[in-house]
Coordinates of C-alpha atoms and ligand atoms in Angstrom, one line a residue:
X1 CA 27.0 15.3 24.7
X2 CA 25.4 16.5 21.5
X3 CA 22.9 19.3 21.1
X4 CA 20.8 20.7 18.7
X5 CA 22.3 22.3 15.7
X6 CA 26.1 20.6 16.6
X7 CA 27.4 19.6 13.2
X8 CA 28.9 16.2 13.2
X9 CA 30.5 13.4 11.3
X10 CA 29.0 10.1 10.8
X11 CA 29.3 7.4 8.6
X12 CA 26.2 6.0 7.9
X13 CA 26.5 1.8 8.7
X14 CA 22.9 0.2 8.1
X15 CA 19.1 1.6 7.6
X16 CA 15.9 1.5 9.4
X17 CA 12.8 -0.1 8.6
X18 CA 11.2 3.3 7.4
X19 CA 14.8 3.5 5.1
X20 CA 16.7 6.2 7.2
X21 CA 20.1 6.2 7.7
X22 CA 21.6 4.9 10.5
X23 CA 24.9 6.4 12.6
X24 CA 26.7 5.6 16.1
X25 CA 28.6 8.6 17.2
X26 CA 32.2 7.7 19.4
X27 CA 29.9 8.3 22.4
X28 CA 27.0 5.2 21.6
X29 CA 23.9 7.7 20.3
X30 CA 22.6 6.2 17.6
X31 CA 21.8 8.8 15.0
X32 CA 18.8 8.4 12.3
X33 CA 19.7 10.7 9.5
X34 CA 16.9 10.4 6.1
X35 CA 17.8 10.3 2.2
X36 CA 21.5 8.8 2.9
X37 CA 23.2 5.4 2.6
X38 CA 24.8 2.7 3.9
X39 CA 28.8 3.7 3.5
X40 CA 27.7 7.5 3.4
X41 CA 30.7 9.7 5.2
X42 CA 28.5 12.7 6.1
X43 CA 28.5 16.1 8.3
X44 CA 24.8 15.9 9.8
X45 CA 23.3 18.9 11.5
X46 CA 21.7 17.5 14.5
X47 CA 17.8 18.0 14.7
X48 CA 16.4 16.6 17.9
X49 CA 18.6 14.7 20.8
X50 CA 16.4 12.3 22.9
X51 CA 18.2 9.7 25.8
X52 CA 20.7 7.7 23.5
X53 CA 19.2 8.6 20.0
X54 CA 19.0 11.3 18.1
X55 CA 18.1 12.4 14.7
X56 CA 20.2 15.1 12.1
X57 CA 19.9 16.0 8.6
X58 CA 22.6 16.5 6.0
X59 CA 24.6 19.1 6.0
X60 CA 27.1 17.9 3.6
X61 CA 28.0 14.5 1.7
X62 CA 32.0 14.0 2.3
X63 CA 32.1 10.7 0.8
X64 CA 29.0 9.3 -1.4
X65 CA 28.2 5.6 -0.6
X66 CA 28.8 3.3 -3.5
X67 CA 24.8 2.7 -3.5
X68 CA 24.0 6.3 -4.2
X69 CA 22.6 7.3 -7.6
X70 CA 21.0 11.0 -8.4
X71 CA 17.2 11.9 -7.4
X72 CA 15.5 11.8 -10.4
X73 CA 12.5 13.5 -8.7
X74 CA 12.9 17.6 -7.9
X75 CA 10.5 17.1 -4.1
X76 CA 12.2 13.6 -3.6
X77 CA 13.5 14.7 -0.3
X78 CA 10.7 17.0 1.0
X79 CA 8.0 14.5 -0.5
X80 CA 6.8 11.7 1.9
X81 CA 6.5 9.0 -1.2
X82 CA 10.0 8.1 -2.2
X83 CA 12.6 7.2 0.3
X84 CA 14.7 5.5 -2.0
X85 CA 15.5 7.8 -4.9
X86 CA 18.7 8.2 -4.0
X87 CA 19.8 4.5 -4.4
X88 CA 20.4 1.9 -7.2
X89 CA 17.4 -0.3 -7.3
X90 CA 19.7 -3.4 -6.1
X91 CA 20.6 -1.7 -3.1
X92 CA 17.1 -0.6 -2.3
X93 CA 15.9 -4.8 -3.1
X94 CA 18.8 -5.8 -0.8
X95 CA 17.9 -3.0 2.3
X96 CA 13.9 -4.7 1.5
X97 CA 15.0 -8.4 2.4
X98 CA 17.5 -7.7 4.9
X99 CA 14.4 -5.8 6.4
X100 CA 12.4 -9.1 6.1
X101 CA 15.2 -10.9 7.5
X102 CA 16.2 -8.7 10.4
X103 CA 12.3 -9.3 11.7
X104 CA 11.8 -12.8 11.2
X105 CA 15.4 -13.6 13.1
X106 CA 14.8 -10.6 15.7
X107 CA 11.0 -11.1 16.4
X108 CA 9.6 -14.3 14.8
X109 CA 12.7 -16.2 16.4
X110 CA 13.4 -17.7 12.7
X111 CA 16.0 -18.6 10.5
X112 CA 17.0 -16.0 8.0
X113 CA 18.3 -18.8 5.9
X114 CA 14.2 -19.5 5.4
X115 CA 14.1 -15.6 3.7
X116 CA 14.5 -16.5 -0.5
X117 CA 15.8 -14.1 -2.9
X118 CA 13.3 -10.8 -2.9
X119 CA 11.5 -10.6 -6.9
X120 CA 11.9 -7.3 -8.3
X121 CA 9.4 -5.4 -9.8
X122 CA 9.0 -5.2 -13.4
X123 CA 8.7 -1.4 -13.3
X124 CA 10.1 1.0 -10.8
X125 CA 8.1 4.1 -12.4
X126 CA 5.4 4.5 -13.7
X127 CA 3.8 1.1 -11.6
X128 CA 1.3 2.9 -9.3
X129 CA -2.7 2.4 -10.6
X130 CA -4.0 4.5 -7.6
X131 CA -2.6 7.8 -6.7
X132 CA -4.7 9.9 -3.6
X133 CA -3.4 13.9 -4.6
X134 CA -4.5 16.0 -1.1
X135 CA -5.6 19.5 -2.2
X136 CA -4.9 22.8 0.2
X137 CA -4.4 26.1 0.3
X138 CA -1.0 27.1 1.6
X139 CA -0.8 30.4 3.4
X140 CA -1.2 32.6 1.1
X141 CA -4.1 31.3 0.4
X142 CA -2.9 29.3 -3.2
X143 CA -4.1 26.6 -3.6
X144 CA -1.4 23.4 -3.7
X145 CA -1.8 20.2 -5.0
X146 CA 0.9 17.1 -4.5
X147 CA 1.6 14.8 -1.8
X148 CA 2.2 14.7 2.4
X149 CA 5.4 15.4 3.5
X150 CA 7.1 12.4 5.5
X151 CA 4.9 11.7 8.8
X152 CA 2.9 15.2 8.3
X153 CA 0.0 16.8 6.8
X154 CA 2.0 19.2 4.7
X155 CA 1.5 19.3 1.1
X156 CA 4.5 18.9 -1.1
X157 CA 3.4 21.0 -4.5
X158 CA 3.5 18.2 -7.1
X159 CA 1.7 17.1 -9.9
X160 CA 4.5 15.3 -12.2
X161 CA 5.2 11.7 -10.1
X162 CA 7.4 9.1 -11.3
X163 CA 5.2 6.5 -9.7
X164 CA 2.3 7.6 -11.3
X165 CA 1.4 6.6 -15.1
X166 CA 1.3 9.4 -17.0
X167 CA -2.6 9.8 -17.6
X168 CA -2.4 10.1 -13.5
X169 CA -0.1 13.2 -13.9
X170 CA -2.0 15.1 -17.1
X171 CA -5.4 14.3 -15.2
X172 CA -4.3 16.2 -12.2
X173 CA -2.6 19.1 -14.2
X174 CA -5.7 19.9 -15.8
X175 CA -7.6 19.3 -12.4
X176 CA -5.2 21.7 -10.8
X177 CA -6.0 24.8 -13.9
X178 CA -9.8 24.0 -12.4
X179 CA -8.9 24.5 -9.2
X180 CA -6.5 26.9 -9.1
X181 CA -8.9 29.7 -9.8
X182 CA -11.4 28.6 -7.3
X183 CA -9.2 28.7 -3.8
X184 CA -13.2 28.5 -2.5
X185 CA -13.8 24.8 -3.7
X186 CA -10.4 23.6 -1.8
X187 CA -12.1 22.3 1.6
X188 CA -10.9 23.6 4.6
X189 CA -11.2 22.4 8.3
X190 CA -13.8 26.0 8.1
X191 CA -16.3 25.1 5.4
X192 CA -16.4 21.9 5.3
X193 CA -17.9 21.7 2.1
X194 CA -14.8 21.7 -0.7
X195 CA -12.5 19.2 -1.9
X196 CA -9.8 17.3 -0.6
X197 CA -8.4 15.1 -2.2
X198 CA -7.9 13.8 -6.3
X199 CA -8.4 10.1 -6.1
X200 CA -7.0 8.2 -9.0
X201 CA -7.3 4.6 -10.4
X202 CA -6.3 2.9 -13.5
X203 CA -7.3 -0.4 -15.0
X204 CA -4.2 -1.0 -17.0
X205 CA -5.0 -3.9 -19.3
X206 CA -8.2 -1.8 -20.4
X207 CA -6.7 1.5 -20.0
X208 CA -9.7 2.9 -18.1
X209 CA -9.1 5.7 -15.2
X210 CA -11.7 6.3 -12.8
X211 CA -11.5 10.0 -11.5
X212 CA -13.0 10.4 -7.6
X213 CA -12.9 13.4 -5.9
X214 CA -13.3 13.5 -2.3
X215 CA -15.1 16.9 -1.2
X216 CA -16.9 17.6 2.1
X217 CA -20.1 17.8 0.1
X218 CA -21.6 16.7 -3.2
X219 CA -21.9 19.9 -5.8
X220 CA -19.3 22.5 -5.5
X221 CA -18.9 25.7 -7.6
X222 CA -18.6 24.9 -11.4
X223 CA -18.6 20.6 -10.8
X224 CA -20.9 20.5 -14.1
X225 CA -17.7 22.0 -16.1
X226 CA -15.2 20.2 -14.2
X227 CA -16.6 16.7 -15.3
X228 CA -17.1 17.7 -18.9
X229 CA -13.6 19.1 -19.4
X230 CA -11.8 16.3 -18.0
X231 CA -14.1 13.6 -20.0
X232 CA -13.7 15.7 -23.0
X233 CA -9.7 15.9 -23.0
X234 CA -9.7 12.7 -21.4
X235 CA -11.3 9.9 -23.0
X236 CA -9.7 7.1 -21.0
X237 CA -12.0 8.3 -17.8
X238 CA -14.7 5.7 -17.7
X239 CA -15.8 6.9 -14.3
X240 CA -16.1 9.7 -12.0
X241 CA -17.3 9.9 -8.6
X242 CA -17.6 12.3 -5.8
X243 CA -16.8 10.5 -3.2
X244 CA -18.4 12.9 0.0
X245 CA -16.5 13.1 3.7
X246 CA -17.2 16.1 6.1
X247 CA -15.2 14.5 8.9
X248 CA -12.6 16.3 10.1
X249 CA -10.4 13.3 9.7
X250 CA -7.2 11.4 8.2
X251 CA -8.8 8.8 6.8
X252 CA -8.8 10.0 3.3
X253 CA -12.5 8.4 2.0
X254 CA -15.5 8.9 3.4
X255 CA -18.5 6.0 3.1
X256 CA -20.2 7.7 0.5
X257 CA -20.0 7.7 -3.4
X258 CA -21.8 9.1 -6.1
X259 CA -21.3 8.3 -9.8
X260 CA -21.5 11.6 -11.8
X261 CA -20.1 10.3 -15.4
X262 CA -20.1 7.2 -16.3
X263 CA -19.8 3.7 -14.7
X264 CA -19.4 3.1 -10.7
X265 CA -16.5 0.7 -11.4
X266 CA -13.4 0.8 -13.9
X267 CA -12.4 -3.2 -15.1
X268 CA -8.6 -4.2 -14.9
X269 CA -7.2 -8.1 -15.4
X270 CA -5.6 -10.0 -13.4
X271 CA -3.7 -13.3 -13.6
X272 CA -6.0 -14.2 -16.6
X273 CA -9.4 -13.1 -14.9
X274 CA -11.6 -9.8 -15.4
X275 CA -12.1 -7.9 -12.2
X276 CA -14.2 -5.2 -11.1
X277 CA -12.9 -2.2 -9.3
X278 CA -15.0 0.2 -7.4
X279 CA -14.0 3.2 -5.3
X280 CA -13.8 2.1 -2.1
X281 CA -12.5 -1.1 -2.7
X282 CA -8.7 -2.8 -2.0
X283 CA -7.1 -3.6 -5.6
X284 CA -3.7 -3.5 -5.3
X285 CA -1.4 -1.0 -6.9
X286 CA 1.5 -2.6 -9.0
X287 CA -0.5 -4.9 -11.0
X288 CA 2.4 -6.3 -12.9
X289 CA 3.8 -7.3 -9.7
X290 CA 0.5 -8.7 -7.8
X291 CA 0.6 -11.5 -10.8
X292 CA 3.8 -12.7 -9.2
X293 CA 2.7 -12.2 -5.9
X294 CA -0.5 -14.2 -6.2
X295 CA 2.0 -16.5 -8.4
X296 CA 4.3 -17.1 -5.3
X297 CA 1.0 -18.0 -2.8
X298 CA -0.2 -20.0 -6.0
X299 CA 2.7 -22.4 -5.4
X300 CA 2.6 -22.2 -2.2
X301 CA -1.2 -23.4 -1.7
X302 CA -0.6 -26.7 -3.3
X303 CA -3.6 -27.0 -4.9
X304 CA -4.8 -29.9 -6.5
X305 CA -8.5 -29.5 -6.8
X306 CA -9.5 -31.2 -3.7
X307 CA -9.1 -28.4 -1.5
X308 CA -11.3 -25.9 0.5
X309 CA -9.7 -23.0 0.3
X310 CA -10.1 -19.9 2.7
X311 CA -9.1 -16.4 1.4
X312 CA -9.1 -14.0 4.3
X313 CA -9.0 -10.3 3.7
X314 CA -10.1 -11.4 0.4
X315 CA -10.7 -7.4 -1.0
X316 CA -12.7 -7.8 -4.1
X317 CA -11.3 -11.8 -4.0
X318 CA -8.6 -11.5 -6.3
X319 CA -6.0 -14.0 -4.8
X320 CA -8.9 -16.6 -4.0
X321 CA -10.4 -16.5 -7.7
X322 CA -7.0 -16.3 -9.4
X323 CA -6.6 -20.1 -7.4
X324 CA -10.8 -21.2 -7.5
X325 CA -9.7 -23.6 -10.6
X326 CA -7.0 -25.2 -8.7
X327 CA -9.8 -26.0 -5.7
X328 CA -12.8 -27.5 -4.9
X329 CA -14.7 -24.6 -3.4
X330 CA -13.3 -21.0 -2.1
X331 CA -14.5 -19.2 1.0
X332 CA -13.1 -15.4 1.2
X333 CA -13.9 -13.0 3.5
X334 CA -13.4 -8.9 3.3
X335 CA -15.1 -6.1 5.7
X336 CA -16.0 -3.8 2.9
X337 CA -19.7 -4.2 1.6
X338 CA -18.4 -3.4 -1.8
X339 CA -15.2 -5.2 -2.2
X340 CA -17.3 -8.1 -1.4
X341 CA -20.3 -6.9 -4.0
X342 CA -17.1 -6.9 -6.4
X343 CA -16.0 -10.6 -5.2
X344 CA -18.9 -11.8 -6.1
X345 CA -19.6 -10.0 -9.4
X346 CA -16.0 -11.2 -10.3
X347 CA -16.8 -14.5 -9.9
X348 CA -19.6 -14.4 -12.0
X349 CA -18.1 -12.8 -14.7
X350 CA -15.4 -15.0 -14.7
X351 CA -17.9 -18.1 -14.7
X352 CA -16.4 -19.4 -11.2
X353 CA -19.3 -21.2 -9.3
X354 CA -17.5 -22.6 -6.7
X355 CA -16.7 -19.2 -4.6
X356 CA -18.7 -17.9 -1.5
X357 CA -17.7 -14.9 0.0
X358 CA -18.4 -13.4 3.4
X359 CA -18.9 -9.5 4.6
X360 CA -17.6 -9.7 8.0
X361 CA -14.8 -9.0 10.6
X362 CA -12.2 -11.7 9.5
X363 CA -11.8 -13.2 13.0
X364 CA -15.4 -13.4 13.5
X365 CA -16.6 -15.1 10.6
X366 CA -13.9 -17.7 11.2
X367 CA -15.4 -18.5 14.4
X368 CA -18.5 -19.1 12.8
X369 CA -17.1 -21.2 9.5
X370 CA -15.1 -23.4 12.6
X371 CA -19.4 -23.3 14.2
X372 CA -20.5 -24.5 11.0
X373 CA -17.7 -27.6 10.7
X374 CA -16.6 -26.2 8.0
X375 CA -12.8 -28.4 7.3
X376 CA -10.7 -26.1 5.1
X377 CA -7.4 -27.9 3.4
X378 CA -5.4 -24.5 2.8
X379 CA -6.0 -20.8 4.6
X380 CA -4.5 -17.6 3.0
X381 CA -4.5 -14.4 5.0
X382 CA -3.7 -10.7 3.3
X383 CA -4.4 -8.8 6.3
X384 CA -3.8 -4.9 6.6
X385 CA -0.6 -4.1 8.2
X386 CA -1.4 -4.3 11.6
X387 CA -1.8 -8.4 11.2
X388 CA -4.0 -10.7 13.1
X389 CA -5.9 -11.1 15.7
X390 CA -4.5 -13.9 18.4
X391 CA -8.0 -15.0 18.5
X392 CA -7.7 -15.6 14.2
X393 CA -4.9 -17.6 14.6
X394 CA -5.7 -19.5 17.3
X395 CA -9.2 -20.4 15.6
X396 CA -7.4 -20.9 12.5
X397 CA -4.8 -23.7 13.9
X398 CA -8.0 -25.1 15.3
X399 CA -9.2 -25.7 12.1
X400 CA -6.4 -27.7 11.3
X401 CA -5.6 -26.8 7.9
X402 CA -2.4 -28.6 6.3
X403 CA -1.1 -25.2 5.3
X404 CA -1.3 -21.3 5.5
X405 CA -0.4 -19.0 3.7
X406 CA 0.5 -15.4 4.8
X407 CA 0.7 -12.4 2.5
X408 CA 2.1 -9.3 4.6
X409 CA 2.8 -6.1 4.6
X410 CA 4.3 -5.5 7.3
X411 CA 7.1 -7.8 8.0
X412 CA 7.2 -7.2 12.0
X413 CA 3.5 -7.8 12.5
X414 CA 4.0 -11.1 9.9
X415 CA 6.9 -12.1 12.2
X416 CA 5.0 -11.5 15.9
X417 CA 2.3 -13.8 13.9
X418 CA 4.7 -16.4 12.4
X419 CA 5.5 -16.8 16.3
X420 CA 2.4 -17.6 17.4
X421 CA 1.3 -19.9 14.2
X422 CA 4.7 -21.6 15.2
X423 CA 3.5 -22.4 19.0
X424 CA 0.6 -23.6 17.9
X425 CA 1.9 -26.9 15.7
X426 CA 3.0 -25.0 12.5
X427 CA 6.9 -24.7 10.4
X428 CA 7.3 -21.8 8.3
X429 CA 9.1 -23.4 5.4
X430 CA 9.7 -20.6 3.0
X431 CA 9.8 -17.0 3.0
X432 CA 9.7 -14.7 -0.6
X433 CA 9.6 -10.8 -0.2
X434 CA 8.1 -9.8 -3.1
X435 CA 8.5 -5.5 -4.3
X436 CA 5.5 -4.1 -5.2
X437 CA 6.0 -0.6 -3.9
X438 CA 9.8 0.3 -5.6
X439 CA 11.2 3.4 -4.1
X440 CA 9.3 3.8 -1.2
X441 CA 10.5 1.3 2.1
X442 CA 7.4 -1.0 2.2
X443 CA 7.8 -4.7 1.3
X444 CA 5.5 -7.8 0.7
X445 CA 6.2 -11.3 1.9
X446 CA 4.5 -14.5 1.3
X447 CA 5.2 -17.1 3.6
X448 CA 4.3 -21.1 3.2
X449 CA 3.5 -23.0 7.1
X450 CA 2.4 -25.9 7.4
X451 CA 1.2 -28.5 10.6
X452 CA 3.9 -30.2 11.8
X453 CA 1.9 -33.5 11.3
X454 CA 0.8 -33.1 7.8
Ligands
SAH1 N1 -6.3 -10.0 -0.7 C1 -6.8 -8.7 -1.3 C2 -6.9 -7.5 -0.3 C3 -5.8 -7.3 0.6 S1 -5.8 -5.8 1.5 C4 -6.0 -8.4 -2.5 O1 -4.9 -8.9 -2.7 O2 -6.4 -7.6 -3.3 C5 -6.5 -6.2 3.0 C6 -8.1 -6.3 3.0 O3 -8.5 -6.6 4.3 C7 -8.8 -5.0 2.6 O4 -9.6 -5.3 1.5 C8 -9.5 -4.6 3.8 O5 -10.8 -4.0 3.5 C9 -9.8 -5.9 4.5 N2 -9.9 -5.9 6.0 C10 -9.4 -5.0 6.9 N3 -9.8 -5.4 8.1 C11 -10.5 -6.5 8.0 C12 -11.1 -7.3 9.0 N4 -11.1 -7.1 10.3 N5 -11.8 -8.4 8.5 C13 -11.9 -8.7 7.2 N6 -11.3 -8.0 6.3 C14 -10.6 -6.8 6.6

C-alpha cells in the first residue's frame, strides 16, 4: 500500500480534465501528479492517498516526455494560471480535443468521430484583455500582488504575466510602487475598507485599458494620487473605476461601480462591429480568437435573412449582432443590467434595428418568448460553465427551432446537455473546439444540432 511521503516510479500515460498527470501504480491506484506529461518516467513523492487514488508531486524527471518544453514563466508551477507551460502548444491543442472527445463519447453517448480538428489560437501570450490581480499582505505583513495558487486563496507574487499584454503588466508594476508603501490600503477580512483586487481590461483595436480597482469602500488613503499617476504615465487608460465590495466573499466584483477618471466603458471591435465594454460586463478575453469562434457558430446558424434568431446568454450581445445582418430579427438575453445596457447601445451604434434584448434569467424569459408565440428559426446558447437548465432545453425543443447552436465552456456540462437535446428530437452534426485560453486547461466548443425532421 502506498503512504504519504513513499517515493515512487510512475510513468505518466494520459491527463485529466484540469491537465494533471495521470499514473497507475502495479497495485491499480491511480496517481494524479500536476506539471508533467503524457510519456513522463518520473519519481513522485506521494502527497495524499485516498481509497484507490492518490495524488504526488515530482520529485525527479527520469525520462522527459517528448511533449515537454521549458517553463517560460519563473511561478508557472506554484501559479494557478498556466497548467500547460511545460508542453509544446500541439500537445496541449491535442490533450484540449481529446478532452472534448473523452466527454462527448463518455457522457453525451456521441461519436467522437463528430469532434473536428480544434483551431488554435493566433497568440498563445500576450492574448488575455482582462487580467483580475488579488492584492494581500503575506505574513509579514508585505504587501503581495500576482495570482491564486491552483484551487487556493494564496497569492503567487507576480506582476510580469505572459498572458497579459504588456500595458496589463507595467499598469500593475506601477500600481504595486503605490501600494507597496501603504500595507493599510490592502483590505483585509479586519477592515474591510482596502483593496482587493487590480481589475484590468483592454480594448485592443482601440488600445484603450480601463483600470478598476475593487476595494471594500470607495476613497482610500492617497486614491487622488493614485489616479493621476497612473493617467499621467499611462495615457492608454481611458477609464477608471472603483468598483466597491465589503462582502467577505470569493466572488471577485461587487454590484457597485464608480467612474473616477474618465469614461464608464472602454470600446473594443469585434468581427467588424464597435462594442462597448463596461466593468461588470462578459466580453470575452482572446479577442482574436472570439472572431473565429463567433465565425464557427456563424456557419453553423445558416442564416439566410429569414430567420429569428435567439442569442441566449447574450453578455453585451456580441455573437447575436456579429449575425443580426444575416437575420430577420435577433432576440438575446443576459442577467446582467449592464451587459444588456451595453447590448443595446451596441446595436445602436452599430445602426442594427432589428435586435431586442432581454434582462432576465435565461430559462425564464424563454418561457415567456414560447407565452408570447414567439417561432424562432435558430437558438444559440453561451451559457456559464455550469450549462443549462432541463427546463431551458426542454422549453427550447418546444419551440421547435431547426437548429441550435451551443457555445460551451465546459465540455462535460455541454455533453450532459447534448444528451438531453438528443432525447428530445435533435442530431448533433458537428463538433469544433475552439482555444481561446492557450496554456491554461479550459477549452471552447461549438456544436451545430438540429431537429431530426428539418
Ligand atoms: N455570449 C456572450 C457572453 C457569454 S458568457 C459573449 O460571447 O460575449 C455567459 C453570459 O451568461 C454572461 O454574460 C452571464 O452574465 C450570463 N448569464 C449567467 N447566468 C445567466 C442566466 N441564468 N440567464 C441569462 N444569462 C445568464
Amino acid at each position: 500500500m502506498l503512504s504519504k511521503n513513499d517515493i515512487i516510479q510512475l510513468n505518466i500515460t494520459s491527463l485529466t480534465s484540469d491537465g494533471d498527470g495521470v499514473a497507475r501504480t502495479g497495485e491499480g491506484i491511480v496517481v494524479f501528479v500536476p506539471n508533467t506529461a503524457v510519456g513522463d518516467v518520473i519519481d513522485a513523492r506521494v502527497l495524499k492517498v485516498k481509497k484507490n487514488v492518490a495524488y504526488a508531486r515530482v520529485e525527479e524527471i527520469l525520462a522527459p516526455s517528448p511533449d515537454r518544453i521549458e517553463p517560460d514563466c519563473p511561478v508557472s508551477r506554484q501559479c494557478g494560471g498556466c497548467v500547460f507551460r511545460h508542453i509544446s502548444y500541439e500537445a496541449e491543442l491535442a490533450a484540449k480535443r481529446q478532452k472534448v472527445v473523452d466527454c462527448v463519447t463518455r457522457i453525451g453517448k456521441l461519436n467522437g468521430e463528430l469532434v473536428k480538428n480544434i483551431i488554435p489560437s493566433k497568440n498563445i501570450d500576450g492574448y488575455r484583455n482582462k487580467a483580475m490581480i488579488p492584492v494581500g499582505l503575506d505574513k509579514n505583513g508585505e504587501v503581495i500582488m500576482g495570482f491564486y495558487a491552483r484551487h487556493s486563496h494564496r497569492i503567487v507574487p507576480c506582476r510580469n504575466c505572459r498572458l497579459s499584454p504588456e500595458i496589463f503588466n507595467r499598469i500593475a508594476d506601477d500600481f504595486y510602487h503605490f501600494i507597496s508603501h501603504r500595507p493599510q490600503t490592502v483590505y483585509t477580512p479586519q477592515n474591510r475598507g482596502g483593496i482587493r483586487h487590480l481589475y484590468l481590461r483592454y480594448a485592443e483595436s482601440t488600445g484603450d485599458v480601463m483600470v478598476c480597482i475593487v476595494a471594500g469602500k470607495r476613497h482610500f488613503e492617497d486614491d487622488l494620487i493614485l489616479y493621476d499617476s497612473l493617467k499621467e504615465k499611462h495615457p492608454q487608460i481611458k477609464s477608471m473605476v472603483v468598483n466597491i465590495n465589503p462582502d467577505d466573499t470569493n466572488v471577485i466584483l461587487g454590484k457597485k461601480c464608480y467612474t473616477v477618471y474618465g469614461e464608464d466603458c472602454i470600446t473594443d471591435t469585434l468581427c467588424g462591429l464597435r462594442f462597448d465594454i463596461a466593468p461588470r460586463s462578459f466580453y470575452q478575453v482572446n479577442r482574436a480568437q472570439a472572431e473565429r469562434l463567433y465565425g464557427v457558430a456563424k456557419d453553423y446558424a445558416q442564416l439566410t435573412g429569414q430567420e429569428t434568431l435567439i442569442d441566449l446568454y447574450c453578455g453585451t450581445g456580441t455573437i447575436g449582432l456579429s449575425m443580426a445582418s444575416g437575420c430577420k430579427r435577433l432576440i438575446g438575453v443576459e442577467i446582467i443590467p449592464e451587459a444588456i445596457e451595453n447590448a443595446n447601445a451596441n446595436a445602436q451604434r452599430n445602426g442594427i434595428s432589428n435586435a431586442r434584448f432581454i434582462c432576465a434569467d435565461a430559462t425564464e424569459a424563454v418561457a415567456k418568448l414560447k407565452g408570447e408565440g414567439i417561432t424562432p428559426d435558430v437558438i444559440i446558447v453561451d451559457p456559464p460553465r455550469k450549462g443549462l437548465t432541463p427546463e431551458l432545453i426542454d422549453t427550447i425543443a418546444q419551440m421547435d427551432p431547426d437548429r441550435v447552436v451551443y457555445v460551451s465552456c465546459d465540455p462535460a456540462t455541454l455533453a450532459r446537455d447534448l444528451k438531453i437535446f438528443i432525447e428530445k428530437n435533435y442530431s448533433v452534426k458537428e463538433i469544433t473546439p475552439v482555444d481561446l485560453f492557450p496554456r491554461t486547461s479550459h477549452v471552447e466548443s461549438v456544436v451545430i444540432m438540429s431537429r431530426n425532421n428539418a
